[in-house]
Coordinates of C-alpha atoms in Angstrom, one line a residue:
M256 CA 0.0 0.0 0.0
V257 CA 1.2 3.5 -0.7
A258 CA 2.9 5.3 2.2
G259 CA 1.0 8.1 3.8
R260 CA -2.4 6.8 2.8
Q261 CA -4.4 4.2 4.7
S262 CA -7.2 2.8 2.7
V263 CA -10.6 1.6 4.1
Y264 CA -9.8 -1.9 2.9
T265 CA -6.4 -2.3 4.7
S266 CA -7.1 -0.2 7.8
A267 CA -9.8 -2.8 8.7
Y268 CA -7.3 -5.6 8.2
R269 CA -4.3 -4.5 10.2
S270 CA -2.6 -6.9 12.6
I271 CA -4.7 -7.1 15.8
D272 CA -3.6 -7.8 19.3
P273 CA -6.4 -10.0 20.7
R274 CA -6.0 -9.0 24.3
P275 CA -8.7 -6.6 25.6
V276 CA -7.8 -3.0 26.2
P277 CA -8.3 -1.8 29.8
S278 CA -10.7 1.1 30.1
T279 CA -9.6 4.5 31.3
P280 CA -11.3 5.6 34.5
T281 CA -13.6 8.6 34.2
R282 CA -12.9 11.6 36.4
R283 CA -15.6 13.0 38.7
P284 CA -16.5 16.6 37.8
S285 CA -15.8 19.4 40.3
P286 CA -18.8 20.6 42.4
P287 CA -20.6 23.5 40.8
G288 CA -19.7 27.0 42.1
P289 CA -22.1 29.7 43.2
G290 CA -24.4 30.9 40.5
R291 CA -23.5 28.0 38.2
P292 CA -26.1 25.5 37.1
A293 CA -25.6 22.1 38.7
L294 CA -24.2 19.4 36.4
R295 CA -25.3 15.7 36.7
V296 CA -22.5 13.9 38.4
V297 CA -21.5 10.6 36.9
R298 CA -21.2 8.2 39.8
G299 CA -18.2 5.9 40.1
D300 CA -20.2 2.8 39.4
A301 CA -21.8 4.3 36.3
A302 CA -18.4 5.5 35.0
Q303 CA -17.0 2.0 35.5
R304 CA -20.0 0.5 33.6
G305 CA -19.4 3.0 30.8
G306 CA -15.7 2.1 30.7
A307 CA -16.5 -1.6 30.7
H308 CA -18.9 -1.1 27.8
D309 CA -16.3 0.7 25.8
A310 CA -13.8 -2.1 26.4
A311 CA -16.4 -4.7 25.4
D312 CA -17.0 -2.8 22.1
T313 CA -13.3 -2.6 21.5
A314 CA -12.9 -6.4 22.1
T315 CA -15.8 -7.2 19.8
Q316 CA -14.4 -5.0 17.0
R317 CA -11.0 -6.7 17.4
I318 CA -12.5 -10.1 16.8
V319 CA -14.5 -8.8 13.8
E320 CA -11.4 -7.2 12.2
S321 CA -9.2 -10.3 12.9
I322 CA -11.7 -12.7 11.3
T323 CA -12.3 -10.3 8.4
A324 CA -8.6 -10.0 7.7
A325 CA -8.1 -13.7 7.7
I326 CA -11.0 -14.1 5.2
A327 CA -9.7 -11.3 3.0
E328 CA -6.2 -12.6 3.0
R329 CA -7.5 -16.1 2.3
R330 CA -6.2 -17.7 5.5
L331 CA -9.7 -18.8 6.5
M332 CA -11.5 -21.1 4.1
P333 CA -15.2 -21.1 3.3
G334 CA -17.1 -23.4 5.7
T335 CA -14.5 -23.2 8.4
K336 CA -16.1 -23.9 11.8
L337 CA -15.9 -20.9 14.2
A338 CA -16.5 -22.4 17.7
E339 CA -17.4 -19.8 20.2
Q340 CA -15.4 -21.2 23.1
K341 CA -12.3 -21.6 21.0
L342 CA -12.6 -17.9 19.8
A343 CA -13.2 -16.8 23.4
D344 CA -9.9 -18.6 24.4
I345 CA -8.0 -17.1 21.5
F346 CA -9.1 -13.5 22.3
H347 CA -9.3 -13.9 26.1
V348 CA -12.9 -12.7 26.2
S349 CA -16.3 -14.0 27.1
R350 CA -18.4 -16.1 24.8
T351 CA -21.0 -13.2 24.9
L352 CA -18.5 -10.9 23.1
V353 CA -17.6 -13.6 20.6
R354 CA -21.3 -14.0 19.9
Q355 CA -21.7 -10.3 19.3
A356 CA -18.8 -10.4 16.8
L357 CA -20.2 -13.4 15.0
N358 CA -23.6 -11.7 14.7
Q359 CA -21.9 -8.6 13.1
L360 CA -19.9 -10.8 10.7
S361 CA -23.2 -12.6 9.8
R362 CA -24.8 -9.2 9.0
D363 CA -21.8 -8.6 6.7
R364 CA -22.4 -11.9 5.0
L365 CA -19.0 -13.2 6.0
V366 CA -20.2 -15.7 8.6
Q367 CA -23.1 -18.1 8.5
L368 CA -25.0 -18.8 11.7
R369 CA -27.1 -22.0 11.9
P370 CA -29.3 -23.1 14.8
S371 CA -27.7 -25.9 16.7
R372 CA -24.7 -26.0 14.3
G373 CA -23.0 -22.8 15.3
A374 CA -21.0 -20.4 13.2
S375 CA -18.8 -21.0 10.2
V376 CA -17.2 -18.9 7.5
A377 CA -19.7 -18.2 4.8
A378 CA -19.8 -20.4 1.7
P379 CA -21.3 -18.1 -1.1
G380 CA -23.6 -19.9 -3.6
V381 CA -23.3 -19.5 -7.4
A382 CA -26.1 -17.0 -7.6
E383 CA -24.6 -14.8 -4.9
A384 CA -21.2 -15.0 -6.6
R385 CA -22.6 -13.8 -9.9
Q386 CA -24.5 -11.0 -8.1
V387 CA -21.3 -9.8 -6.3
F388 CA -19.5 -9.4 -9.6
E389 CA -22.5 -7.8 -11.3
A390 CA -22.5 -5.2 -8.5
R391 CA -18.8 -4.6 -8.9
Q392 CA -19.2 -4.1 -12.6
L393 CA -21.9 -1.5 -12.1
I394 CA -20.1 0.3 -9.3
E395 CA -16.5 0.2 -10.6
G396 CA -17.4 1.1 -14.2
A397 CA -19.1 4.3 -13.1
M398 CA -16.3 5.0 -10.6
V399 CA -13.4 4.9 -13.1
R400 CA -15.5 6.9 -15.7
Q401 CA -15.8 9.7 -13.1
L402 CA -12.2 9.4 -11.9
A403 CA -10.8 9.7 -15.5
R404 CA -12.3 13.2 -15.6
S405 CA -10.8 14.4 -12.4
I406 CA -7.6 12.4 -11.7
T407 CA -4.5 14.5 -10.9
P408 CA -0.8 13.9 -11.6
A409 CA -0.3 13.4 -7.9
Q410 CA -2.9 10.7 -7.9
I411 CA -1.4 9.0 -10.9
A412 CA 1.9 9.0 -9.1
E413 CA 0.2 7.4 -6.1
L414 CA -1.3 4.7 -8.2
R415 CA 2.1 4.0 -9.8
M416 CA 3.6 3.6 -6.3
H417 CA 0.8 1.1 -5.5
L418 CA 1.5 -0.8 -8.6
H419 CA 5.1 -1.0 -7.7
A420 CA 4.1 -2.5 -4.3
E421 CA 1.9 -5.0 -6.0
R422 CA 4.7 -6.1 -8.3
A423 CA 7.1 -6.4 -5.4
A424 CA 4.7 -8.6 -3.4
I425 CA 4.1 -10.8 -6.4
G426 CA 7.9 -11.1 -7.0
R427 CA 8.6 -12.3 -3.5
A428 CA 5.7 -14.7 -3.4
D429 CA 4.0 -12.8 -0.5
I430 CA 0.6 -14.3 -0.9
S431 CA -1.1 -12.5 1.9
G432 CA 0.5 -9.1 0.9
R433 CA -0.3 -9.4 -2.8
T434 CA -3.9 -10.4 -2.0
S435 CA -4.4 -7.3 0.1
L436 CA -2.7 -5.0 -2.4
L437 CA -4.5 -6.3 -5.4
A438 CA -7.9 -5.8 -3.7
D439 CA -6.8 -2.5 -2.2
F440 CA -6.1 -1.1 -5.7
H441 CA -9.9 -0.9 -6.3
V442 CA -10.5 0.9 -2.9
V443 CA -7.7 3.4 -3.6
L444 CA -9.5 4.4 -6.8
A445 CA -12.7 4.9 -4.8
R446 CA -11.0 7.0 -2.2
M447 CA -9.5 9.2 -4.9
L448 CA -13.1 10.4 -5.6
G449 CA -13.3 11.5 -2.0
N450 CA -16.2 9.1 -1.3
E451 CA -15.7 7.1 1.8
V452 CA -19.1 5.5 1.6
L453 CA -18.2 4.1 -1.8
A454 CA -14.8 3.0 -0.6
Q455 CA -16.4 1.1 2.3
L456 CA -19.0 -0.5 0.1
L457 CA -16.4 -1.6 -2.3
S458 CA -14.2 -2.9 0.5
D459 CA -17.1 -5.1 1.7
L460 CA -17.7 -6.5 -1.9
L461 CA -13.9 -7.2 -2.2
T462 CA -13.9 -9.3 1.0
R463 CA -16.9 -11.3 -0.3
S464 CA -15.0 -11.6 -3.6
S465 CA -12.1 -13.2 -1.7
L466 CA -14.5 -15.8 -0.2
I467 CA -15.9 -16.5 -3.7
A468 CA -12.4 -16.9 -5.2
L469 CA -11.6 -19.5 -2.5
M470 CA -15.0 -21.3 -2.8
Y471 CA -14.8 -21.6 -6.6
Q472 CA -11.1 -22.2 -7.0
S473 CA -10.1 -19.1 -9.0
T474 CA -7.4 -19.7 -11.6
H475 CA -7.0 -15.9 -12.3
S476 CA -3.3 -15.3 -11.6
A477 CA -1.9 -12.4 -9.5
E478 CA 0.3 -11.5 -12.5
A479 CA -2.7 -11.2 -14.8
S480 CA -4.5 -8.9 -12.3
F481 CA -1.4 -6.8 -12.0
D482 CA -1.1 -6.3 -15.8
E483 CA -4.8 -5.4 -15.9
H484 CA -4.3 -2.8 -13.1
V485 CA -1.4 -1.3 -15.1
A486 CA -3.6 -0.9 -18.2
I487 CA -6.4 0.7 -16.1
V488 CA -3.9 3.3 -14.7
D489 CA -2.6 4.0 -18.2
A490 CA -6.1 4.8 -19.4
L491 CA -6.8 7.0 -16.3
E492 CA -3.5 8.9 -17.0
R493 CA -4.8 9.6 -20.5
H494 CA -8.1 10.8 -19.1
D495 CA -9.7 8.2 -21.4
G496 CA -12.9 7.4 -19.4
R497 CA -14.3 5.1 -22.1
D498 CA -11.1 2.9 -22.2
A499 CA -10.8 2.9 -18.4
V500 CA -14.4 1.6 -18.1
R501 CA -13.7 -1.1 -20.8
L502 CA -10.5 -2.2 -19.2
T503 CA -12.1 -2.3 -15.7
Q504 CA -15.1 -4.4 -16.9
R505 CA -12.8 -6.7 -18.8
H506 CA -10.7 -7.2 -15.7
L507 CA -13.7 -8.1 -13.6
S508 CA -15.1 -10.3 -16.3
S509 CA -11.8 -12.1 -16.5
V510 CA -11.7 -12.7 -12.8
E511 CA -15.3 -14.0 -12.8
Q512 CA -14.7 -16.2 -15.9
N513 CA -11.8 -17.9 -14.1
L514 CA -14.1 -19.1 -11.3
R515 CA -15.6 -22.5 -11.5
L516 CA -19.1 -21.3 -11.2
D517 CA -20.4 -24.0 -13.6
P518 CA -18.5 -27.2 -12.6
R519 CA -19.3 -30.3 -14.5
R520 CA -21.3 -32.8 -12.5
P521 CA -19.2 -36.0 -12.2
D522 CA -20.7 -39.4 -13.2
L523 CA -21.2 -41.0 -9.8
A524 CA -20.6 -44.5 -11.1
L525 CA -17.3 -43.4 -12.7
V526 CA -16.1 -41.6 -9.5
L527 CA -16.8 -44.6 -7.3
E528 CA -16.1 -47.4 -9.7
E529 CA -12.5 -48.0 -8.5
R530 CA -13.6 -48.1 -4.9
V531 CA -16.3 -50.7 -5.6
R532 CA -13.8 -53.1 -7.3

């Protein structure tokens, strides 16, 4: 990632220390002076409860970010069981906080909750996979068209630096680093429009794309993605919106087409024949 700029995508996936952060005690306000309206004093027990609530929120978010990072960097596979007690032991928190984190991840479609079966990393279906890429086509096509009109030389230089980081990660076989950088490229483009809502929306779609790529055994190479990113930046530098849209859509189509969304159904007799003999 480019120095000096922290993207929505990568800021959520930084390395997390799973230990809970102690709360800071709240000071009691001084008694009101003459002629001054009385202020409601926060009692010590109420302040402690407030501090404990903040610490719980921090611990819950730490769990959410750690699991999200592991999914985005393809360290957690679709369908992986997420046992509450095991997570509680890892993060040194109560199962209640783990449950809150899993509920949040479920709302983000990254975790699946099933009654009596617990939580597991989501395993997107074929229809959902196609819908995610369709959404990305619509959003990113419009995004680069607008960016081609307003992009500055400084922003082009920033993108060139990002591409340099991508190439370096690919060259040293840094799978986790290159996965983050290749996805982050799209969020960097969104942030250049100054639209943080768009950047966060795209970040969520990219995390789901990572799950889909794992689920359906993507054969799209990191080298191909890098080359396609270079072509997109070249078009943006020329302020050629039409070509930037075409290249972006071709890039996303290429990624989708390299997913095994239509696997051939094996002949059951042929698959089991050797075992039967």
